[in-house]
Coordinates of C-alpha atoms in Angstrom, one line a residue:
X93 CA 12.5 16.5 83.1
X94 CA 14.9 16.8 86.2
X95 CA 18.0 16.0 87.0
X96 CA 17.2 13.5 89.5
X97 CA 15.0 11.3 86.9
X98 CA 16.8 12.0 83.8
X99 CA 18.7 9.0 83.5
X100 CA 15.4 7.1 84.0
X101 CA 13.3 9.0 80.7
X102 CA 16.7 8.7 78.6
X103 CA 17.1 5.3 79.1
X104 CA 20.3 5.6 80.3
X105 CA 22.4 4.0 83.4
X106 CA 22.5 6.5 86.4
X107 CA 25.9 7.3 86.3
X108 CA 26.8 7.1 83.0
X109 CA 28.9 9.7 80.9
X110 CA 26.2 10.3 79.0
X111 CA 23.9 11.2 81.5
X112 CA 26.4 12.8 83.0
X113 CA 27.0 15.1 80.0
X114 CA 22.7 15.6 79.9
X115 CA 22.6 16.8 83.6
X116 CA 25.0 19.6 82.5
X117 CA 23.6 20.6 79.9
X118 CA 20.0 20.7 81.4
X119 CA 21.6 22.8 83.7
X120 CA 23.5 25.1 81.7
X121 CA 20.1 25.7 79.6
X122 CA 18.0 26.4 82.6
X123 CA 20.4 28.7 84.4
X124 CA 23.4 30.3 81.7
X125 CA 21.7 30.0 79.0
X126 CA 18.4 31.2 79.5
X127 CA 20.0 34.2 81.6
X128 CA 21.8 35.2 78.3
X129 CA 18.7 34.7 75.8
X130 CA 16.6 36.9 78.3
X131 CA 19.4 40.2 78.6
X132 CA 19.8 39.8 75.0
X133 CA 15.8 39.4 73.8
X134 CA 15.8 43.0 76.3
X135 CA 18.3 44.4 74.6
X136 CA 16.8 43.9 71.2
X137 CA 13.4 44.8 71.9
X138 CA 14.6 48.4 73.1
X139 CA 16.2 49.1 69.7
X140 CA 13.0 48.1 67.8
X141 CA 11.4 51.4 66.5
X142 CA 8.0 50.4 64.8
X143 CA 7.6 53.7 62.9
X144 CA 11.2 52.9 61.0
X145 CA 9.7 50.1 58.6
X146 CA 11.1 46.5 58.0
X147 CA 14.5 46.8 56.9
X148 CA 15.1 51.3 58.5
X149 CA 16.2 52.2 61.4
X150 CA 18.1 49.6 63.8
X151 CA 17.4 47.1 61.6
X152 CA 20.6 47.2 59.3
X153 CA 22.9 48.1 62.3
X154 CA 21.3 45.1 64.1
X155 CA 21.9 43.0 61.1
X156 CA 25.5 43.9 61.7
X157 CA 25.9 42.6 64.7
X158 CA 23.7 39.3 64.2
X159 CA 25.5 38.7 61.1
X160 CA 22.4 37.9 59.6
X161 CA 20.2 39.8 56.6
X162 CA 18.2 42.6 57.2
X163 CA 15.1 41.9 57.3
X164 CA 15.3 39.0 59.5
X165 CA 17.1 41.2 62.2
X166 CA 14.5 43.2 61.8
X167 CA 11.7 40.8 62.1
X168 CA 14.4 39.5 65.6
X169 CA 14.1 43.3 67.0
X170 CA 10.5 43.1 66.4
X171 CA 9.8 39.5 67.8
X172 CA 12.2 40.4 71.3
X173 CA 9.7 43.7 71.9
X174 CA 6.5 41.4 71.0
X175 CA 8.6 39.0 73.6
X176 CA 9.0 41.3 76.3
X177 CA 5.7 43.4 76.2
X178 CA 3.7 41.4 75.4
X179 CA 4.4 37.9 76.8
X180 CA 5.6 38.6 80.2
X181 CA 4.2 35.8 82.5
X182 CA 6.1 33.6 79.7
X183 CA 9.0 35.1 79.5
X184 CA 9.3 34.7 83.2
X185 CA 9.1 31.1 82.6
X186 CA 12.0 31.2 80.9
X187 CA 13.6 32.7 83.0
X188 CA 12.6 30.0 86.0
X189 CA 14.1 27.6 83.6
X190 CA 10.6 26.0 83.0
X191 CA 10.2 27.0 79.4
X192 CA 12.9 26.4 76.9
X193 CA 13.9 29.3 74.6
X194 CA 13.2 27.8 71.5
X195 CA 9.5 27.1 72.9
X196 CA 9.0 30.7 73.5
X197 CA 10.7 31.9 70.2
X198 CA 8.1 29.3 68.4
X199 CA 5.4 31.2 70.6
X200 CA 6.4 34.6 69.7
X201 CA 6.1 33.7 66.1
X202 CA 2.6 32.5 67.1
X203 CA 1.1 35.3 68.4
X204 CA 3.2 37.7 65.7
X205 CA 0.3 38.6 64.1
X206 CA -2.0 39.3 67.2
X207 CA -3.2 42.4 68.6
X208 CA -1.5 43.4 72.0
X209 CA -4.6 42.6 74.2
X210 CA -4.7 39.1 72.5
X211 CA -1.0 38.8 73.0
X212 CA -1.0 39.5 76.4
X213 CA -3.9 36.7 76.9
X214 CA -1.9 33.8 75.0
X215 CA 0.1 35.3 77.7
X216 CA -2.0 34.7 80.9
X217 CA -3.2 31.6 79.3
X218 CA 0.2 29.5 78.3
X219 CA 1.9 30.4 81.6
X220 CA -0.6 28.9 83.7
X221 CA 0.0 25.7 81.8
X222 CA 1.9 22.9 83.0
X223 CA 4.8 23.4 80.4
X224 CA 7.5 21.3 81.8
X225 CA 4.7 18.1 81.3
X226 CA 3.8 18.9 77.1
X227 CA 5.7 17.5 74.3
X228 CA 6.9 20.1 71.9
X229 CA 4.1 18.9 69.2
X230 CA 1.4 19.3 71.9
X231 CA 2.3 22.4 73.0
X232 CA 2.5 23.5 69.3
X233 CA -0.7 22.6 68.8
X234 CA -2.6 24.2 72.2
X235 CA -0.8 27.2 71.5
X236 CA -2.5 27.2 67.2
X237 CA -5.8 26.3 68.9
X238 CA -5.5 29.6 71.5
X239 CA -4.7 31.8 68.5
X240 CA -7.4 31.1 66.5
X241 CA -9.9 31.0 69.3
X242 CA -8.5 34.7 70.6
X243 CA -9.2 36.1 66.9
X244 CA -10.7 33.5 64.7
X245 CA -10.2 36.2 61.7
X246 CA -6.5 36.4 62.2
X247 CA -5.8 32.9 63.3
X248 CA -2.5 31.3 63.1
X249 CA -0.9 34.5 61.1
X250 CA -3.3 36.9 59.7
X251 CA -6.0 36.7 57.2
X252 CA -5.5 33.6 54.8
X253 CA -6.5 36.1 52.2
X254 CA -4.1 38.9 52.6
X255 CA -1.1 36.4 53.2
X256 CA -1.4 35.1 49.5
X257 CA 2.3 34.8 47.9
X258 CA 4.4 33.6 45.7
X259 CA 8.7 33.2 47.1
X260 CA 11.7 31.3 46.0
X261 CA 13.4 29.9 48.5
X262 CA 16.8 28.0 47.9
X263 CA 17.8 24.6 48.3
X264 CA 20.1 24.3 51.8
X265 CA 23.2 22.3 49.5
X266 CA 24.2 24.0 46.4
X267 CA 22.7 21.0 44.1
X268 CA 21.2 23.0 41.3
X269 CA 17.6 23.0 43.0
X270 CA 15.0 25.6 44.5
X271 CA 12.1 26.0 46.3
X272 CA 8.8 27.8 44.4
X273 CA 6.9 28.4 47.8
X274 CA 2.9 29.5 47.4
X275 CA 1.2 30.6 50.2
X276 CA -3.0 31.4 50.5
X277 CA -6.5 29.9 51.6
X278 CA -6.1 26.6 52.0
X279 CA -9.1 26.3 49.7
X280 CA -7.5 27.6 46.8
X281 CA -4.6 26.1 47.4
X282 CA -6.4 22.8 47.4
X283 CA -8.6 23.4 44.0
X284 CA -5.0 24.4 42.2
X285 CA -3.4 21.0 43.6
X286 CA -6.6 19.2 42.3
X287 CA -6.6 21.2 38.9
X288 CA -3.2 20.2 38.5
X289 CA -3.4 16.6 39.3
X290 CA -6.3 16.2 37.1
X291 CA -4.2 17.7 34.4
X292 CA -1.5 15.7 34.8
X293 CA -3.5 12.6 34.8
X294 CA -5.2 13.4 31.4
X295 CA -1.8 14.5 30.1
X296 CA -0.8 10.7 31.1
X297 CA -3.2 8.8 30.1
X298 CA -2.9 11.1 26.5
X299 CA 0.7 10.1 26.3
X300 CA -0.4 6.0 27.4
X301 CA -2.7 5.8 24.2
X302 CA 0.2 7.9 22.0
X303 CA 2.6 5.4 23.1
X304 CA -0.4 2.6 22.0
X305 CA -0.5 4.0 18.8
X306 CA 2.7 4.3 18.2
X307 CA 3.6 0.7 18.7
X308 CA 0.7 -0.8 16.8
X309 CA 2.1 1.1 13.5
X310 CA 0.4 4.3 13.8
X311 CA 1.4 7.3 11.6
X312 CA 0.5 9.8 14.2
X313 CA 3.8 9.8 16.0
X314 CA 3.2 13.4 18.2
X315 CA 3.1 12.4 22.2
X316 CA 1.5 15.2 24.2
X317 CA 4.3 17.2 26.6
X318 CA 7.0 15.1 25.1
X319 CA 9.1 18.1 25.0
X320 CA 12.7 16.6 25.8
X321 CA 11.9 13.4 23.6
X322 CA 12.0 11.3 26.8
X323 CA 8.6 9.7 26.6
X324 CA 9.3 8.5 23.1
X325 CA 12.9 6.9 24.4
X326 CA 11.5 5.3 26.8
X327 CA 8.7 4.3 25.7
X328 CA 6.8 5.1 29.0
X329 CA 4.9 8.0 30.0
X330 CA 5.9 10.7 32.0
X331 CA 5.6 9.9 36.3
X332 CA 2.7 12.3 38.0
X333 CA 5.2 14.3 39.6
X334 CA 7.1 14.8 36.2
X335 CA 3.7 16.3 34.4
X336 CA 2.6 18.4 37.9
X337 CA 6.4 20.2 37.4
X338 CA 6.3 20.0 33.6
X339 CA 2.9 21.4 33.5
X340 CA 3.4 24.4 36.2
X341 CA 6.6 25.5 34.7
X342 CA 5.7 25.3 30.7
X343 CA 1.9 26.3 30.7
X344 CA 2.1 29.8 29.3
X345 CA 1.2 32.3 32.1
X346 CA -2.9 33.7 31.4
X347 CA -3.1 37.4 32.1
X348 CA -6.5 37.7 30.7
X349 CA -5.7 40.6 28.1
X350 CA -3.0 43.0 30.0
X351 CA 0.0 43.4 28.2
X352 CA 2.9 41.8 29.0
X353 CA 6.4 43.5 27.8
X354 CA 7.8 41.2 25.0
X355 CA 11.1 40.7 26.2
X356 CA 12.3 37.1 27.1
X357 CA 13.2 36.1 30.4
X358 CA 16.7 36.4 31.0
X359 CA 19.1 34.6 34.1
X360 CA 22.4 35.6 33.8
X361 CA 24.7 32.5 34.5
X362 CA 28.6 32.8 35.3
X363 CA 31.0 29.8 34.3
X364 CA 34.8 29.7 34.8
X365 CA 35.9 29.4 31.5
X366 CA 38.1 26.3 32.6
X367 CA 35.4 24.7 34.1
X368 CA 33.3 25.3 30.9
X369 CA 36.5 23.6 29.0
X370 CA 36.3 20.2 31.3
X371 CA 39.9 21.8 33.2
X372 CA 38.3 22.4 36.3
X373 CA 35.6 21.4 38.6
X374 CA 34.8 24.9 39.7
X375 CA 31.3 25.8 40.6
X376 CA 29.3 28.1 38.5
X377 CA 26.8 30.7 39.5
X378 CA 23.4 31.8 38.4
X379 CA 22.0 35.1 38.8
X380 CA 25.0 36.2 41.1
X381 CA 23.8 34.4 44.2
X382 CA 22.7 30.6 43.1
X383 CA 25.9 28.1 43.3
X384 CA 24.7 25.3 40.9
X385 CA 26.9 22.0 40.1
X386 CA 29.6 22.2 36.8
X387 CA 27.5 19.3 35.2
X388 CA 24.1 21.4 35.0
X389 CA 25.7 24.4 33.9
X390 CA 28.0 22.8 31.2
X391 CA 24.7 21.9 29.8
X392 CA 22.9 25.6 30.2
X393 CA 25.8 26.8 27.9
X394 CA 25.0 24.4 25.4
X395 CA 22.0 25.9 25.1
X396 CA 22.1 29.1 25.3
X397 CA 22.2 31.6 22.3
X398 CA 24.3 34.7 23.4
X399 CA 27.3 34.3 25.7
X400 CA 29.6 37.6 27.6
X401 CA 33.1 37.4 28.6
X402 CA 33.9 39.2 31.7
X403 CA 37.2 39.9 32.2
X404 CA 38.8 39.5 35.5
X405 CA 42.6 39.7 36.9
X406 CA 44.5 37.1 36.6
X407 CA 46.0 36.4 39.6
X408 CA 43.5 38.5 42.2
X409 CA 39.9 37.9 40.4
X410 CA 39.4 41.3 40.6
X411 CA 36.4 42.1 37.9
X412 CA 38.4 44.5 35.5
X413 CA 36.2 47.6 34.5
X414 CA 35.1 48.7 31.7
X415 CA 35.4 52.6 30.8
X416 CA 33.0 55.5 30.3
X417 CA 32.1 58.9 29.8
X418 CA 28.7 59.7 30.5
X419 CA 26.3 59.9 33.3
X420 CA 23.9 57.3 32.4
X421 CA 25.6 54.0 32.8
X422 CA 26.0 52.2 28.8
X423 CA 24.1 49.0 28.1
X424 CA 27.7 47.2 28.2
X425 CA 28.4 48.8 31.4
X426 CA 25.3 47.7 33.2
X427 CA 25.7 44.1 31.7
X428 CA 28.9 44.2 33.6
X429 CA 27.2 45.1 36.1
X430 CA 24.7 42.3 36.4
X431 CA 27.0 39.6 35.5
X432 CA 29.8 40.8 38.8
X433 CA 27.2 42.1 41.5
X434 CA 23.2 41.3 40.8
X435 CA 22.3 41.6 44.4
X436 CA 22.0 45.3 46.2
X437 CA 25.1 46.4 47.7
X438 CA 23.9 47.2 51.3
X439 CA 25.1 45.0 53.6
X440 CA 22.8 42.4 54.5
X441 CA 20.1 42.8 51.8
X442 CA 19.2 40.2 49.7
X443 CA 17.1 41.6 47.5
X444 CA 18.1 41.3 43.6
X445 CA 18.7 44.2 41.1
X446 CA 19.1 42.2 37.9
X447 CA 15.3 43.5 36.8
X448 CA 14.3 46.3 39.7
X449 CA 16.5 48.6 40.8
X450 CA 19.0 51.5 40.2
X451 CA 22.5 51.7 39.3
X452 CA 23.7 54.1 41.2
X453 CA 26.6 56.1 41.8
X454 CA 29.1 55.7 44.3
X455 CA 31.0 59.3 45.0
X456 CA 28.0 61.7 43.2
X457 CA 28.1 62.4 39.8
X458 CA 27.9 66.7 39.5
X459 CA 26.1 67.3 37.0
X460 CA 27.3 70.8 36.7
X461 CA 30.8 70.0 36.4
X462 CA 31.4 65.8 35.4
X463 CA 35.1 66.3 35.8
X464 CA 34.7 67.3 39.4
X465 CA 32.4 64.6 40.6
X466 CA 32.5 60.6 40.6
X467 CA 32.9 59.2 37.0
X468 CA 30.5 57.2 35.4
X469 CA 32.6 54.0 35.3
X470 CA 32.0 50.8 36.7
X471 CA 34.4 51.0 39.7
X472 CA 31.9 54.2 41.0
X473 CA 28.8 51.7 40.0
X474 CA 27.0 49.9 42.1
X475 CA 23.1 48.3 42.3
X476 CA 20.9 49.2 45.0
X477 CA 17.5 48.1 45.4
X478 CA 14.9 50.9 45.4
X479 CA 14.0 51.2 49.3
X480 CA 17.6 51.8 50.0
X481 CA 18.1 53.8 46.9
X482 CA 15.8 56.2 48.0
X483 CA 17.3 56.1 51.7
X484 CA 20.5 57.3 50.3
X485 CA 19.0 60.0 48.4
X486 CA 17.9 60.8 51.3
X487 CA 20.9 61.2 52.8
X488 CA 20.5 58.3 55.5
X489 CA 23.2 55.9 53.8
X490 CA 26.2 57.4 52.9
X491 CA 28.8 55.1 50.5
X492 CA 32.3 55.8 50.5
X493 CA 34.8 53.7 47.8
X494 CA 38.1 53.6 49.6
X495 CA 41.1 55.7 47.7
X496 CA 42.8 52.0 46.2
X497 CA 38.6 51.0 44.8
X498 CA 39.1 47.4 46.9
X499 CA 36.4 48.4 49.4
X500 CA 33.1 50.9 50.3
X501 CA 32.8 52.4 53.5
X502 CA 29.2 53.1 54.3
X503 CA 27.9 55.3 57.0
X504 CA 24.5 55.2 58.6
X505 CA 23.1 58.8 60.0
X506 CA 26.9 60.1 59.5
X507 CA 28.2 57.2 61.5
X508 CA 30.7 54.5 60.1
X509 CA 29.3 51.5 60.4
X510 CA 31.3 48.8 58.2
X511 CA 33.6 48.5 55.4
X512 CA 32.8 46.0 52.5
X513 CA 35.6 44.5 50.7
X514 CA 34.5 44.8 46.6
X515 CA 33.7 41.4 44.7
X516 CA 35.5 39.3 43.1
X517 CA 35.7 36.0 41.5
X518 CA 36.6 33.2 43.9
X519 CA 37.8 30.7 41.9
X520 CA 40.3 32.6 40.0
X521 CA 42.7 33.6 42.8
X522 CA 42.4 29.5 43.4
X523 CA 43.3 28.6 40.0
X524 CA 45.7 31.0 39.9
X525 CA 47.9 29.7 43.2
X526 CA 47.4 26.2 41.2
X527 CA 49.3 27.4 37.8
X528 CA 51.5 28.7 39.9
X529 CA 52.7 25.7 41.6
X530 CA 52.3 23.8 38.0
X531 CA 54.3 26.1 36.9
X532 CA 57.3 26.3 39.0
X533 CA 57.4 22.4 39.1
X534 CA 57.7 22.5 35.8
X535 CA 60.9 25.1 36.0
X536 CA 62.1 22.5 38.6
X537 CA 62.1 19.9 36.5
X538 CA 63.2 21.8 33.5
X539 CA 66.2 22.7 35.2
X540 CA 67.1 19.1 36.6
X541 CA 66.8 17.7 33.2
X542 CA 69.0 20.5 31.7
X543 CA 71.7 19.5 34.6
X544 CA 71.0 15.7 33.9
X545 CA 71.7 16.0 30.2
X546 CA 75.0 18.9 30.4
X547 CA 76.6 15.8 33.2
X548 CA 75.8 13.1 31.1
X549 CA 77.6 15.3 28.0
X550 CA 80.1 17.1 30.1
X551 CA 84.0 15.2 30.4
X552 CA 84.4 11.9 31.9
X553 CA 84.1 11.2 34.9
X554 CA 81.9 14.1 35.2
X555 CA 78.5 12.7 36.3
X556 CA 75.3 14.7 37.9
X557 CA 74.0 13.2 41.3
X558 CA 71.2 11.3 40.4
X559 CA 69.3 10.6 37.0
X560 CA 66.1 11.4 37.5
X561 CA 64.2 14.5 38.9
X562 CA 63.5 15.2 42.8
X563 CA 60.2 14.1 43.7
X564 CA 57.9 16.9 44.6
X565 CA 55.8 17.4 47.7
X566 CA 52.9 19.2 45.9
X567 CA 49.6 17.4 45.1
X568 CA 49.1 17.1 41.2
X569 CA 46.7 19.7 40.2
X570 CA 42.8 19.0 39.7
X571 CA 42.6 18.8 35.6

C-alpha cells in the first residue's frame, strides 16, 4: 500500500475525499505516529524492573499514567523491553513505516513467552520478510508457525500444560452476562467438550421420552433437569446449548474426598431501593463491580432469603458508617464493608476481596494505646488484596485518609503519587437532584394555586393574572 496506488486497492476515484482523507492518514501512521509509538515503547521498557514481580515496582505508577489496571501496565512495561531488546530489526521496521504498530504489538505478544535467543531469531527472521505484501491473517499465521518451530515445547505461549486456567471475564455492555474462560491442552479441552455434549444429548433424549410419557397418560410425570419447570410448559425439551450451560453450572463440583468448607456461596448484590420498588430504572450491581440490568435483579431479590440495608446520605450517596470499638473489624462492620467496596483499594487493582483478603486499617491501629491510633470504624476500613497488603506492611504503600474522610492519599516509596476520592453510591446523588426538582415544582404550583384561589375569593374586581399554573421547563421525572 502506497500512496500513489491507494485509490486503485480501495476502490476509490483518484481524487476523491475519501482517498484524500486515506493518503493522510497513511501518512500520519507511517511518519507521527509510529515516531510516537517508538519514543514511548523506549520509554516504557526502561522502567520495566523484572526482579519487581507483576503488579511491584513501576508497575502501579505506570498504571497511573496509562490509566489502565495494574497488571496490564505491567505486562505493557514488560512487552515494550521484550520490544526493544529483543525485536530490534522489527522495531526498525516500524520505524521505516513498513510495519504497522499493531502488527508488532501482535508479535510481541507472540514471542512473550520465548527465550531471548529465540526472540531475537523471530527477530532476524520476520524482518527479512516482505511485510508491506502479507495480510494481517497471513502474517499471524507465519509468525505461530516460527514460534512453534523455534521451541516446539513452548510454542505459541508456553507449555499447554502449565497454562491450564479457569477466569471470568465480563461481558463488554452491562447486560447481565459473563464470560467463564478455560484455558489447557487442546486435548483435554476437546474430551470435556465431547463429555459434555454427550451428556447433554442423553439428558435430551431423557427429557423427549419424559415428555412421550407424559402425553400418552403416564403417571411418571418427573422430566430429567427440568429444574425451572420450562420443559414441562412447553412441552419441548431443553436446546443443546441450554443442557451444555444447565449441566456445567448445576452438576455438583467432584473433589474426590477433600473437604470442602460447608458454607454456601454467597454474591452480594446492591439494588436502589427505588429501583427495587418499580420508581426507578437505576442499575443494580453485583459483587461491587458487575452493573447488571433492573429486570434481572428485581428477580434475584425475589429470591433471595436474607436481605441488608446500607444506609447512605441522602443527598451526597455517601455510605454512612457504622461505629466501633475494637481492633478486629465486627461481622456487621465487614458486611458493610463488602456491600460499599468489594474490590482492593489500590488504585488500579482489580482483584476482589469479598472471600481473600484483609481488612485493613487506614491510619494504624496502636495496639498499645487504641485511643491514640486509627479507630476501628469503617471510615479507617478498607480491603486490600493480600500482595499489596503485605507491600504496605512492608512499608512500600503508605495510605493516608484526608482530614474531611472524602478521600486517601497514597504514597509509593514515601512519594505521593494520587489521591482517590472515597466511594459512593451513584445513583443517589441523581435521584436526589430529581426530588429536588419534583419538589420545588410542586412548591411552585402550590403557591400559584394558593394565589389563584385567595384572587378568585378576594373583593371584586380583584382577579389573579391567569387561572392556571405556569408551565414548567423541567422534564417530568423518570417514575
Amino acid at each position: 500500500m502506497t500512496a500513489e496506488n491507494l485509490a486503485a486497492k480501495g476502490d476509490l476515484e483518484e481524487d476523491s475525499a475519501e482517498a484524500v482523507v486515506l493518503r493522510r492518514v497513511l501518512e500520519r501512521r507511517r511518519t507521527v505516529h509510529a515516531h510516537l509509538y517508538i519514543e514511548e515503547l523506549r520509554d516504557l521498557a526502561s522502567l520495566w524492573d523484572g526482579a519487581s514481580g507483576d503488579d511491584g515496582g513501576n508497575g502501579i505508577a505506570a498504571g497511573l499514567v496509562l490509566r489502565s489496571r495494574i497488571g496490564r501496565a505491567a505486562r505493557r512495561l514488560h512487552d515494550a523491553y521484550i520490544g526493544v531488546t529483543d525485536l530490534p530489526a522489527c522495531l526498525a521496521r516500524v520505524e521505516s513505516g513498513d510495519l504497522p504498530t499493531e502488527w508488532f504489538d501482535q508479535l510481541v505478544r507472540a514471542v512473550r513467552d520465548l527465550p531471548g535467543a529465540e526472540r531475537r531469531q523471530v527477530d532476524e527472521t520476520v524482518a527479512g520478510w516482505r511485510v508491506e505484501s502479507l495480510s494481517p491473517d497471513r502474517l499471524r499465521t507465519l509468525v505461530k508457525h516460527l514460534v512453534t518451530w523455534l521451541d516446539p515445547e513452548v510454542g505459541a505461549g508456553g507449555d499447554p500444560a502449565s497454562r491450564r486456567d479457569v477466569f471470568l471475564e465480563h461481558a463488554p455492555a452491562p447486560d447481565g452476562t459473563a464470560f467463564l474462560t478455560i484455558v489447557g491442552p487442546i486435548p483435554e479441552i476437546l474430551d470435556l467438550s465431547t463429555r459434555l455434549d454427550q451428556a447433554a444429548r442423553s439428558v435430551q433424549d431423557a427429557q423427549r421420552h419424559a415428555l412421550e410419557r407424559i402425553a400418552a397418560g403416564g403417571q411418571d410425570r418427573q422430566i430429567p433437569w427440568d429444574r425451572d419447570g420450562e420443559v414441562a410448559a412447553s412441552g419441548r425439551p431443553m436446546s443443546l446449548r441450554a443442557l451444555r450451560y444447565v449441566l456445567l453450572t448445576r452438576s455438583p463440583i467432584a473433589t474426590d474426598g477433600v473437604e470442602v468448607p460447608s458454607m454456601p456461596l454467597r454474591m452480594n448484590l446492591t439494588v436502589p431501593v427505588l429501583s427495587l420498588l418499580g420508581m426507578s430504572d437505576a442499575p443494580a450491581t453485583l459483587e461491587g463491580v458487575h452493573p447488571i440490568p433492573i429486570d434481572m435483579a428485581r428477580t434475584l431479590c425475589a429470591r433471595a432469603t436474607v436481605w441488608h440495608r446500607v444506609l447512605t446520605h441522602p443527598i451526597t450517596g455517601e455510605f454512612l458508617p457504622v461505629a466501633a470499638q475494637q481492633y478486629r473489624p465486627s461481622a456487621a462492620m465487614i458486611e458493610h464493608l463488602r456491600l460499599i467496596d468489594p474490590v482492593c483499594a489500590v488504585p488500579g487493582c482489580d482483584r476482589t476481596v469479598l472471600h481473600v483478603g484483609e481488612w485493613d486499617h487506614i491510619e494504624e491501629f496502636d495496639h498499645l494505646d487504641p485511643a491514640a491510633g486509627g479507630p476501628t470504624s469503617p471510615e479507617n476500613l478498607h480491603g486490600l488484596c493480600r500482595s499489596h497488603h503485605r507491600m504496605k506492611t512492608d512499608g512500600a504503600l503508605d495510605p493516608q485518609r484526608s482530614p474531611d474522610g472524602a478521600s486517601t492519599r497514597w504514597a509509593a516509596g514515601g512519594i505521593d503519587w494520587v489521591d482517590v476520592q472515597k466511594n459512593s453510591d451513584l445513583v443517589t446523588s441523581v435521584l436526589a437532584a430529581t426530588y429536588q426538582r419534583v419538589w420545588d415544582r410542586f412548591q411552585e404550583r402550590t403557591r400559584v394555586a394558593e394565589a389563584i384561589t385567595a384572587g378568585r375569593n378576594g373583593p371584586p374586581g380583584d382577579s389573579f393574572p391567569g387561572d392556571e399554573p405556569p408551565p414548567s421547563s423541567e422534564p417530568d421525572p423518570p417514575f
